[in-house]
């Protein structure tokens, strides 16, 4: 029935008739080709240039939410990061992607993960502090791997003899681990047996 | 306790008899793998404490030290590259036990520095390390890019290539240089000066830098160059292009010139 056509479909139909690009499609191609996250205000900015329609942040947000649902049905998901939105594949399809792209998924050793955890929670830290916390004197390889992954970087030097380098996590770390900001790291204070000791 | 489950799953594949490692009747290979699993002395100590459900705040040092030492012995028997920190920890444990056995001497009652529990530093260290282990597990359980998912990024090919000069462009370039520089003074040019192609290559590269990666070829030439130098420069240009050090391109509107651009420098 004609009356069943929703208003958004009408808009979509109109945009096709007028040969005007559909906003959702614009946003879609932006996300698919982006190498870094895209913010809502960026989208508003590119649309206001050549469009007479009134574009508000809320409207874009609505369209992004719609798009996000459509992505979900297509094996992808749109994640909100500290500095915008980015599209990624759903983890459940990773095994197929590994096959078709002949990917050997990386495996991260305990040493690497512990080192990363120390940098994430105690940053900025020096190599010496990492070694002291782990009780092991060789963290070089782990740090090297993390630097190569661009999950950590050198954020400065500590004002002490030898001026050791201070390590911190990067935006890429937050992105790759799906953490919206460093304050959003899961708390470790409620880790098992975390009573503070008073002696 | 969640944590003990973590340890149980981590070590479940190794069936360890209770009195291990005093009697090493377990398959030495399995034991080897098991012992190599530890990230360091703190990890081993935590394992020993958690395995027996001991109170981390009130560790029976003598007992733990004994067990710890038997593991160290096992590691030595199996020729595991025993890191110094394992031995250092053994020394720490023994020191703590020694201190615990000594009677506390109160020399001066007003002494504000009351001897703390000698175990305090180690216990703090263990607790901090356990937090890190927990955080590390939490991070490892997250979905991680390239391991659990991929970023969607349709590769876009932005075409930055420019029209490449063909043989005719090079011919016209040579004609232009020849007519401009050499022809007017050809008759009375008696000055003989030679330059090698290598020298020319060096000169060209010196005038290009990442900050200023491109130039017109004719801009690199001086008006007092002799024909032999110009030929050398021209060959140097071709050589650089052939070796892929520079890109050569041309436009219709640049007056039969050729632009020479360092390869691998981004931007226009």
Short mmCIF file of C-alpha atoms in Angstrom, two decimals:
data_model
loop_
_atom_site.label_atom_id
_atom_site.label_comp_id
_atom_site.label_asym_id
_atom_site.label_seq_id
_atom_site.Cartn_x
_atom_site.Cartn_y
_atom_site.Cartn_z
CA UNK A 1 0.00 0.00 0.00
CA UNK A 2 1.18 3.45 -0.80
CA UNK A 3 0.53 4.67 2.72
CA UNK A 4 2.99 2.16 4.09
CA UNK A 5 5.94 4.02 2.72
CA UNK A 6 7.81 5.45 5.63
CA UNK A 7 9.00 9.01 5.62
CA UNK A 8 12.63 7.94 5.38
CA UNK A 9 11.84 5.87 2.31
CA UNK A 10 10.13 8.89 0.81
CA UNK A 11 13.24 10.93 1.48
CA UNK A 12 15.37 8.22 -0.03
CA UNK A 13 13.12 8.02 -3.08
CA UNK A 14 13.22 11.80 -3.44
CA UNK A 15 16.97 11.84 -3.24
CA UNK A 16 17.18 9.28 -6.01
CA UNK A 17 14.73 11.17 -8.21
CA UNK A 18 16.62 14.39 -7.70
CA UNK A 19 19.84 12.50 -8.29
CA UNK A 20 21.05 13.73 -4.95
CA UNK A 21 23.37 11.54 -2.97
CA UNK A 22 21.75 9.85 0.00
CA UNK A 23 23.30 10.95 3.28
CA UNK A 24 23.41 7.44 4.61
CA UNK A 25 25.36 6.31 1.58
CA UNK A 26 27.77 9.21 1.94
CA UNK A 27 28.40 8.30 5.56
CA UNK A 28 28.71 4.65 4.58
CA UNK A 29 31.41 5.21 1.97
CA UNK A 30 33.24 7.49 4.37
CA UNK A 31 33.36 4.76 7.00
CA UNK A 32 34.33 2.04 4.56
CA UNK A 33 37.28 3.96 3.17
CA UNK A 34 38.49 5.59 6.38
CA UNK A 35 41.82 4.72 7.90
CA UNK A 36 41.15 6.67 11.07
CA UNK A 37 37.96 7.22 13.06
CA UNK A 38 35.41 9.71 11.78
CA UNK A 39 33.51 12.02 14.08
CA UNK A 40 29.96 13.23 13.73
CA UNK A 41 31.12 16.82 13.40
CA UNK A 42 33.42 15.82 10.53
CA UNK A 43 30.41 14.37 8.72
CA UNK A 44 28.35 17.48 9.42
CA UNK A 45 31.19 19.57 8.02
CA UNK A 46 31.48 17.68 4.74
CA UNK A 47 27.72 17.68 4.25
CA UNK A 48 26.98 21.32 4.95
CA UNK A 49 29.21 22.43 2.08
CA UNK A 50 27.00 21.28 -0.76
CA UNK A 51 23.65 20.55 0.70
CA UNK A 52 20.73 22.83 1.30
CA UNK A 53 19.23 20.51 3.85
CA UNK A 54 19.61 21.39 7.45
CA UNK A 55 21.99 18.93 8.99
CA UNK A 56 22.20 18.56 12.70
CA UNK A 57 24.43 16.40 14.84
CA UNK A 58 21.34 14.57 16.08
CA UNK A 59 20.26 13.74 12.56
CA UNK A 60 23.68 12.34 11.74
CA UNK A 61 23.65 10.39 14.98
CA UNK A 62 20.31 8.84 13.96
CA UNK A 63 21.65 7.89 10.56
CA UNK A 64 24.79 6.40 12.11
CA UNK A 65 22.64 4.32 14.45
CA UNK A 66 20.63 3.08 11.46
CA UNK A 67 23.81 2.34 9.54
CA UNK A 68 25.21 0.53 12.55
CA UNK A 69 22.23 -1.85 12.50
CA UNK A 70 22.69 -2.48 8.80
CA UNK A 71 26.38 -3.16 9.31
CA UNK A 72 25.50 -5.61 12.02
CA UNK A 73 23.50 -7.68 9.54
CA UNK A 74 26.45 -7.66 7.19
CA UNK A 75 29.05 -9.09 9.55
CA UNK A 76 30.48 -5.77 10.60
CA UNK A 77 30.08 -3.43 13.52
CA UNK A 78 30.56 0.25 14.02
CA UNK A 79 32.50 1.00 17.17
CA UNK A 80 32.55 4.31 18.95
CA UNK A 81 36.04 5.29 19.94
CA UNK A 82 37.54 8.23 21.73
CA UNK A 83 37.89 10.15 18.47
CA UNK A 84 34.98 9.00 16.38
CA UNK A 85 33.48 5.94 14.74
CA UNK A 86 35.28 3.16 12.96
CA UNK A 87 33.95 0.05 11.21
CA UNK A 88 35.31 -3.38 12.01
CA UNK A 89 34.45 -6.97 11.25
CA UNK A 90 32.63 -9.08 13.80
CA UNK A 91 34.97 -11.40 15.74
CA UNK A 92 32.87 -14.46 14.95
CA UNK A 93 33.87 -14.21 11.30
CA UNK A 94 37.59 -13.94 12.01
CA UNK A 95 38.26 -17.63 11.30
CA UNK A 96 36.89 -17.22 7.78
CA UNK A 97 38.89 -14.05 7.23
CA UNK A 98 41.99 -15.86 8.42
CA UNK A 99 41.39 -18.52 5.80
CA UNK A 100 40.66 -16.28 2.85
CA UNK A 101 43.43 -13.80 3.60
CA UNK A 102 45.80 -16.51 4.79
CA UNK A 103 46.29 -14.72 8.08
CA UNK A 104 48.10 -16.36 10.95
CA UNK A 105 46.47 -14.58 13.85
CA UNK A 106 49.05 -13.08 16.20
CA UNK A 107 49.37 -14.64 19.62
CA UNK A 108 50.52 -12.56 22.50
CA UNK A 109 52.62 -14.14 25.21
CA UNK A 110 52.04 -13.63 28.90
CA UNK A 111 55.17 -11.50 28.98
CA UNK A 112 53.80 -9.17 26.31
CA UNK A 113 50.37 -8.90 27.90
CA UNK A 114 51.79 -8.31 31.38
CA UNK A 115 54.09 -5.63 30.06
CA UNK A 116 51.20 -4.00 28.20
CA UNK A 117 49.04 -4.15 31.31
CA UNK A 118 51.75 -2.45 33.36
CA UNK A 119 52.18 0.31 30.78
CA UNK A 120 48.42 0.78 30.51
CA UNK A 121 47.72 0.92 34.23
CA UNK A 122 50.88 2.51 35.58
CA UNK A 123 51.79 4.89 32.77
CA UNK A 124 54.04 6.65 32.37
CA UNK A 125 56.51 3.96 33.45
CA UNK A 126 60.17 3.26 32.84
CA UNK A 127 61.56 -0.07 31.73
CA UNK A 128 63.07 -0.47 35.20
CA UNK A 129 59.68 -0.05 36.85
CA UNK A 130 58.17 -2.64 34.51
CA UNK A 131 60.92 -5.10 35.35
CA UNK A 132 60.52 -4.45 39.06
CA UNK A 133 56.78 -5.08 38.91
CA UNK A 134 57.18 -8.28 36.92
CA UNK A 135 60.11 -9.43 39.02
CA UNK A 136 61.92 -10.33 35.83
CA UNK A 137 64.86 -8.49 34.41
CA UNK A 138 64.25 -9.01 30.69
CA UNK A 139 61.31 -7.17 29.21
CA UNK A 140 63.15 -5.91 26.15
CA UNK A 141 61.50 -8.16 23.59
CA UNK A 142 58.03 -7.55 24.93
CA UNK A 143 58.58 -3.79 24.87
CA UNK A 144 59.97 -4.02 21.35
CA UNK A 145 56.94 -5.97 20.15
CA UNK A 146 54.58 -3.47 21.77
CA UNK A 147 56.44 -0.56 20.22
CA UNK A 148 56.25 -2.24 16.81
CA UNK A 149 52.51 -2.78 17.24
CA UNK A 150 52.30 0.92 18.08
CA UNK A 151 50.37 0.09 21.22
CA UNK A 152 52.91 1.90 23.37
CA UNK A 153 55.37 4.66 22.70
CA UNK A 154 57.96 6.76 24.42
CA UNK A 155 56.20 9.68 26.03
CA UNK A 156 59.15 11.38 27.68
CA UNK A 157 62.04 10.84 30.00
CA UNK A 158 62.02 10.56 33.75
CA UNK A 159 63.84 13.22 35.68
CA UNK A 160 66.31 10.97 37.42
CA UNK A 161 69.87 9.79 36.83
CA UNK A 162 70.21 8.29 33.38
CA UNK A 163 67.02 10.00 32.26
CA UNK A 164 65.24 6.71 31.47
CA UNK A 165 62.52 6.74 28.84
CA UNK A 166 58.93 6.80 30.00
CA UNK A 167 56.47 4.56 28.21
CA UNK A 168 52.76 5.14 27.70
CA UNK A 169 49.95 3.67 25.65
CA UNK A 170 48.85 5.09 22.31
CA UNK A 171 45.50 5.91 20.73
CA UNK A 172 46.01 2.86 18.52
CA UNK A 173 46.08 0.72 21.65
CA UNK A 174 42.70 2.09 22.71
CA UNK A 175 41.32 1.60 19.20
CA UNK A 176 42.64 -1.93 18.73
CA UNK A 177 41.38 -3.01 22.15
CA UNK A 178 38.06 -1.21 21.74
CA UNK A 179 38.57 1.00 24.77
CA UNK A 180 36.95 4.41 24.48
CA UNK A 181 39.44 6.19 26.72
CA UNK A 182 42.23 5.34 29.12
CA UNK A 183 39.87 6.06 32.04
CA UNK A 184 37.58 3.34 30.70
CA UNK A 185 40.13 0.60 31.30
CA UNK A 186 38.50 -2.09 33.41
CA UNK A 187 39.26 -1.51 37.06
CA UNK A 188 41.74 -3.88 38.60
CA UNK A 189 41.14 -2.84 42.19
CA UNK A 190 38.43 -5.49 42.49
CA UNK A 191 40.79 -8.18 41.29
CA UNK A 192 40.72 -11.26 43.51
CA UNK A 193 42.32 -10.82 46.90
CA UNK A 194 43.12 -7.20 46.49
CA UNK A 195 42.86 -6.25 50.14
CA UNK A 196 45.43 -3.68 50.98
CA UNK A 197 47.70 -4.75 53.73
CA UNK A 198 48.24 -2.83 56.86
CA UNK A 199 51.09 -4.09 58.91
CA UNK B 1 37.90 -17.81 44.22
CA UNK B 2 38.10 -16.80 40.58
CA UNK B 3 41.78 -16.60 40.68
CA UNK B 4 42.39 -20.15 41.78
CA UNK B 5 40.19 -21.29 38.89
CA UNK B 6 42.42 -19.32 36.53
CA UNK B 7 45.43 -21.10 37.86
CA UNK B 8 43.67 -24.43 37.75
CA UNK B 9 42.81 -24.02 34.08
CA UNK B 10 46.24 -22.73 33.28
CA UNK B 11 48.01 -25.67 34.78
CA UNK B 12 45.34 -28.32 34.42
CA UNK B 13 47.03 -30.07 31.52
CA UNK B 14 49.91 -31.04 33.76
CA UNK B 15 49.04 -33.69 36.23
CA UNK B 16 51.29 -32.84 39.10
CA UNK B 17 51.68 -35.25 41.96
CA UNK B 18 51.51 -33.60 45.36
CA UNK B 19 55.05 -34.35 46.37
CA UNK B 20 56.53 -33.00 43.20
CA UNK B 21 59.20 -32.12 42.44
CA UNK B 22 61.06 -34.16 45.06
CA UNK B 23 60.46 -37.30 43.07
CA UNK B 24 60.66 -36.50 39.42
CA UNK B 25 58.71 -39.48 38.14
CA UNK B 26 56.58 -37.18 35.98
CA UNK B 27 57.60 -37.21 32.35
CA UNK B 28 60.56 -34.83 32.34
CA UNK B 29 59.33 -33.20 29.14
CA UNK B 30 55.99 -32.33 30.68
CA UNK B 31 57.75 -31.00 33.74
CA UNK B 32 60.04 -28.96 31.58
CA UNK B 33 57.11 -27.37 29.76
CA UNK B 34 55.38 -26.80 33.06
CA UNK B 35 58.33 -25.08 34.67
CA UNK B 36 58.95 -22.95 31.63
CA UNK B 37 55.42 -21.62 31.87
CA UNK B 38 56.33 -19.34 34.74
CA UNK B 39 56.97 -15.76 33.89
CA UNK B 40 59.41 -15.35 36.76
CA UNK B 41 59.90 -15.90 40.47
CA UNK B 42 56.83 -13.86 41.41
CA UNK B 43 54.71 -15.98 39.10
CA UNK B 44 56.10 -19.18 40.62
CA UNK B 45 55.58 -17.94 44.16
CA UNK B 46 52.02 -16.88 43.41
CA UNK B 47 51.36 -20.29 41.93
CA UNK B 48 52.67 -22.03 45.06
CA UNK B 49 50.58 -19.80 47.30
CA UNK B 50 47.41 -20.14 45.25
CA UNK B 51 47.79 -23.87 44.72
CA UNK B 52 47.63 -24.43 48.46
CA UNK B 53 45.09 -21.73 49.16
CA UNK B 54 47.51 -19.99 51.48
CA UNK B 55 46.73 -16.55 52.82
CA UNK B 56 48.80 -14.18 50.79
CA UNK B 57 48.88 -11.75 53.71
CA UNK B 58 50.24 -14.35 56.06
CA UNK B 59 52.57 -16.52 54.05
CA UNK B 60 54.26 -19.34 55.96
CA UNK B 61 57.70 -18.37 54.75
CA UNK B 62 59.54 -21.56 55.78
CA UNK B 63 57.09 -23.80 53.96
CA UNK B 64 57.00 -21.66 50.83
CA UNK B 65 60.77 -21.37 50.81
CA UNK B 66 61.14 -25.16 50.95
CA UNK B 67 58.76 -25.67 48.08
CA UNK B 68 60.27 -22.86 46.10
CA UNK B 69 63.73 -24.35 46.54
CA UNK B 70 62.57 -27.76 45.33
CA UNK B 71 61.25 -26.17 42.15
CA UNK B 72 64.54 -24.37 41.71
CA UNK B 73 66.35 -27.69 42.17
CA UNK B 74 64.08 -29.30 39.60
CA UNK B 75 64.80 -26.50 37.19
CA UNK B 76 68.49 -27.02 37.69
CA UNK B 77 68.21 -30.77 37.17
CA UNK B 78 66.30 -30.18 33.95
CA UNK B 79 68.88 -27.69 32.79
CA UNK B 80 66.39 -24.88 32.41
CA UNK B 81 68.22 -21.67 31.89
CA UNK B 82 67.73 -20.48 35.42
CA UNK B 83 67.50 -16.73 35.45
CA UNK B 84 69.33 -14.92 38.20
CA UNK B 85 66.09 -13.46 39.53
CA UNK B 86 64.94 -16.92 40.62
CA UNK B 87 68.02 -17.26 42.77
CA UNK B 88 67.68 -13.71 44.00
CA UNK B 89 64.16 -14.52 45.14
CA UNK B 90 65.43 -17.59 46.97
CA UNK B 91 67.88 -15.36 48.80
CA UNK B 92 65.10 -12.91 49.62
CA UNK B 93 62.94 -15.70 51.06
CA UNK B 94 65.75 -16.98 53.23
CA UNK B 95 66.56 -13.46 54.42
CA UNK B 96 62.93 -12.94 55.38
CA UNK B 97 62.86 -16.20 57.29
CA UNK B 98 66.05 -15.28 59.11
CA UNK B 99 64.64 -11.92 60.11
CA UNK B 100 61.46 -13.55 61.33
CA UNK B 101 63.44 -15.84 63.57
CA UNK B 102 65.43 -13.08 65.20
CA UNK B 103 64.02 -11.65 68.37
CA UNK B 104 62.91 -8.06 67.94
CA UNK B 105 65.25 -5.84 69.84
CA UNK B 106 63.67 -2.75 71.18
CA UNK B 107 66.63 -0.57 71.92
CA UNK B 108 64.74 2.60 72.46
CA UNK B 109 61.06 2.61 73.23
CA UNK B 110 60.64 6.01 71.70
CA UNK B 111 62.03 4.71 68.45
CA UNK B 112 59.32 5.56 65.96
CA UNK B 113 60.71 3.21 63.40
CA UNK B 114 59.04 0.04 64.56
CA UNK B 115 60.26 -2.94 62.65
CA UNK B 116 57.67 -3.82 60.07
CA UNK B 117 56.91 -7.37 59.13
CA UNK B 118 59.92 -8.47 57.05
CA UNK B 119 57.46 -10.06 54.62
CA UNK B 120 55.72 -6.77 53.87
CA UNK B 121 57.77 -5.76 50.84
CA UNK B 122 57.45 -9.18 49.24
CA UNK B 123 53.74 -9.41 49.97
CA UNK B 124 53.18 -5.98 48.44
CA UNK B 125 55.13 -7.01 45.42
CA UNK B 126 53.09 -10.21 45.07
CA UNK B 127 49.82 -8.34 45.39
CA UNK B 128 50.89 -5.78 42.80
CA UNK B 129 52.00 -8.57 40.50
CA UNK B 130 48.72 -10.39 40.92
CA UNK B 131 46.87 -7.23 39.95
CA UNK B 132 49.02 -7.01 36.84
CA UNK B 133 48.31 -10.64 36.00
CA UNK B 134 44.63 -9.95 36.39
CA UNK B 135 44.81 -6.84 34.21
CA UNK B 136 46.83 -8.76 31.66
CA UNK B 137 44.18 -11.50 31.53
CA UNK B 138 41.48 -8.86 31.16
CA UNK B 139 43.31 -7.28 28.25
CA UNK B 140 43.98 -10.64 26.64
CA UNK B 141 40.28 -11.52 26.85
CA UNK B 142 39.29 -8.40 24.94
CA UNK B 143 38.71 -8.47 21.23
CA UNK B 144 41.98 -7.32 19.73
CA UNK B 145 42.40 -5.91 16.23
CA UNK B 146 43.97 -8.32 13.74
CA UNK B 147 43.62 -11.22 16.16
CA UNK B 148 39.87 -11.24 16.77
CA UNK B 149 38.64 -8.83 14.15
CA UNK B 150 39.87 -6.63 11.33
CA UNK B 151 39.28 -2.97 10.78
CA UNK B 152 37.13 -2.44 7.73
CA UNK B 153 39.16 -0.43 5.34
CA UNK B 154 38.32 -0.66 1.69
CA UNK B 155 41.57 0.11 0.04
CA UNK B 156 41.29 3.25 -1.97
CA UNK B 157 43.80 3.92 -4.63
CA UNK B 158 44.36 7.61 -4.78
CA UNK B 159 46.17 8.19 -8.02
CA UNK B 160 49.10 10.47 -7.45
CA UNK B 161 50.92 9.49 -10.58
CA UNK B 162 51.71 12.05 -13.18
CA UNK B 163 52.08 11.72 -16.91
CA UNK B 164 55.34 9.99 -17.58
CA UNK B 165 57.58 11.47 -20.22
CA UNK B 166 57.85 9.43 -23.37
CA UNK B 167 60.72 9.37 -25.81
CA UNK B 168 59.42 12.44 -27.61
CA UNK B 169 59.24 14.44 -24.41
CA UNK B 170 62.85 13.57 -23.67
CA UNK B 171 63.81 14.51 -27.20
CA UNK B 172 62.09 17.86 -26.91
CA UNK B 173 63.73 18.44 -23.55
CA UNK B 174 67.13 17.86 -25.04
CA UNK B 175 66.40 20.11 -27.98
CA UNK B 176 65.27 22.84 -25.65
CA UNK B 177 68.37 22.65 -23.49
CA UNK B 178 70.60 22.47 -26.50
CA UNK B 179 69.02 25.46 -28.17
CA UNK B 180 68.92 27.55 -25.04
CA UNK B 181 72.26 26.85 -23.51
CA UNK B 182 74.65 25.48 -26.06
CA UNK B 183 73.70 26.76 -29.48
CA UNK B 184 74.20 30.51 -28.86
CA UNK B 185 77.79 30.12 -27.75
CA UNK B 186 78.77 27.04 -29.62
CA UNK B 187 81.08 28.62 -32.09
CA UNK B 188 83.41 30.34 -29.69
CA UNK B 189 83.29 27.84 -26.90
CA UNK B 190 86.86 26.83 -26.35
CA UNK B 191 86.61 25.95 -22.72
CA UNK B 192 87.01 22.25 -22.06
CA UNK B 193 85.61 20.98 -18.84
CA UNK B 194 84.38 17.52 -18.13
CA UNK B 195 82.12 16.10 -15.53
CA UNK B 196 81.48 12.44 -14.88
CA UNK B 197 77.93 11.10 -14.83
CA UNK B 198 78.39 10.17 -11.18
CA UNK B 199 79.27 13.76 -10.35
CA UNK B 200 76.17 14.92 -12.16
CA UNK B 201 74.01 12.44 -10.28
CA UNK B 202 75.44 13.74 -7.04
CA UNK B 203 74.79 17.33 -8.03
CA UNK B 204 71.22 16.57 -9.00
CA UNK B 205 70.52 14.73 -5.75
CA UNK B 206 72.06 17.53 -3.73
CA UNK B 207 69.53 19.93 -5.14
CA UNK B 208 66.64 17.68 -4.14
CA UNK B 209 65.68 17.05 -0.54
CA UNK B 210 62.62 15.67 1.25
CA UNK B 211 61.64 19.24 2.05
CA UNK B 212 62.01 20.24 -1.56
CA UNK B 213 61.65 17.00 -3.47
CA UNK B 214 61.12 18.22 -6.98
CA UNK B 215 62.50 20.60 -9.51
CA UNK B 216 62.47 21.23 -13.19
CA UNK B 217 65.39 19.65 -14.93
CA UNK B 218 66.37 22.88 -16.67
CA UNK B 219 66.56 24.62 -13.29
CA UNK B 220 69.34 22.27 -12.29
CA UNK B 221 71.55 23.40 -15.13
CA UNK B 222 73.83 26.42 -15.30
CA UNK B 223 74.05 28.52 -18.40
CA UNK B 224 77.81 28.15 -18.62
CA UNK B 225 77.74 24.39 -18.95
CA UNK B 226 79.49 22.98 -21.97
CA UNK B 227 77.84 20.47 -24.21
CA UNK B 228 79.74 17.57 -22.66
CA UNK B 229 78.54 18.52 -19.20
CA UNK B 230 75.00 18.86 -20.48
CA UNK B 231 75.20 15.42 -22.06
CA UNK B 232 76.49 14.05 -18.77
CA UNK B 233 73.60 15.69 -16.92
CA UNK B 234 71.11 14.33 -19.39
CA UNK B 235 72.46 10.81 -19.02
CA UNK B 236 72.50 11.27 -15.25
CA UNK B 237 68.80 12.18 -15.40
CA UNK B 238 68.01 9.04 -17.39
CA UNK B 239 70.13 6.96 -15.05
CA UNK B 240 68.37 8.26 -11.94
CA UNK B 241 65.03 7.55 -13.57
CA UNK B 242 66.10 4.06 -14.53
CA UNK B 243 67.36 3.28 -11.04
CA UNK B 244 64.05 4.43 -9.60
CA UNK B 245 65.65 7.06 -7.40
CA UNK B 246 63.51 9.76 -8.95
CA UNK B 247 60.27 9.96 -10.84
CA UNK B 248 60.18 11.88 -14.05
CA UNK B 249 57.04 13.48 -15.27
CA UNK B 250 55.88 16.19 -17.52
CA UNK B 251 52.89 18.39 -18.11
CA UNK B 252 51.69 20.00 -21.30
CA UNK B 253 52.04 23.46 -19.85
CA UNK B 254 55.58 23.39 -18.60
CA UNK B 255 57.31 24.29 -21.78
CA UNK B 256 58.89 20.99 -22.79
CA UNK B 257 60.53 20.64 -19.43
CA UNK B 258 60.64 17.56 -17.28
CA UNK B 259 59.99 17.52 -13.58
CA UNK B 260 62.32 15.40 -11.57
CA UNK B 261 61.03 14.29 -8.23
CA UNK B 262 62.54 12.24 -5.42
CA UNK B 263 60.72 8.97 -5.03
CA UNK B 264 59.16 8.05 -1.70
CA UNK B 265 58.36 11.59 -0.63
CA UNK B 266 54.67 12.08 0.07
CA UNK B 267 52.55 15.05 -0.81
CA UNK B 268 52.45 17.29 -3.77
#
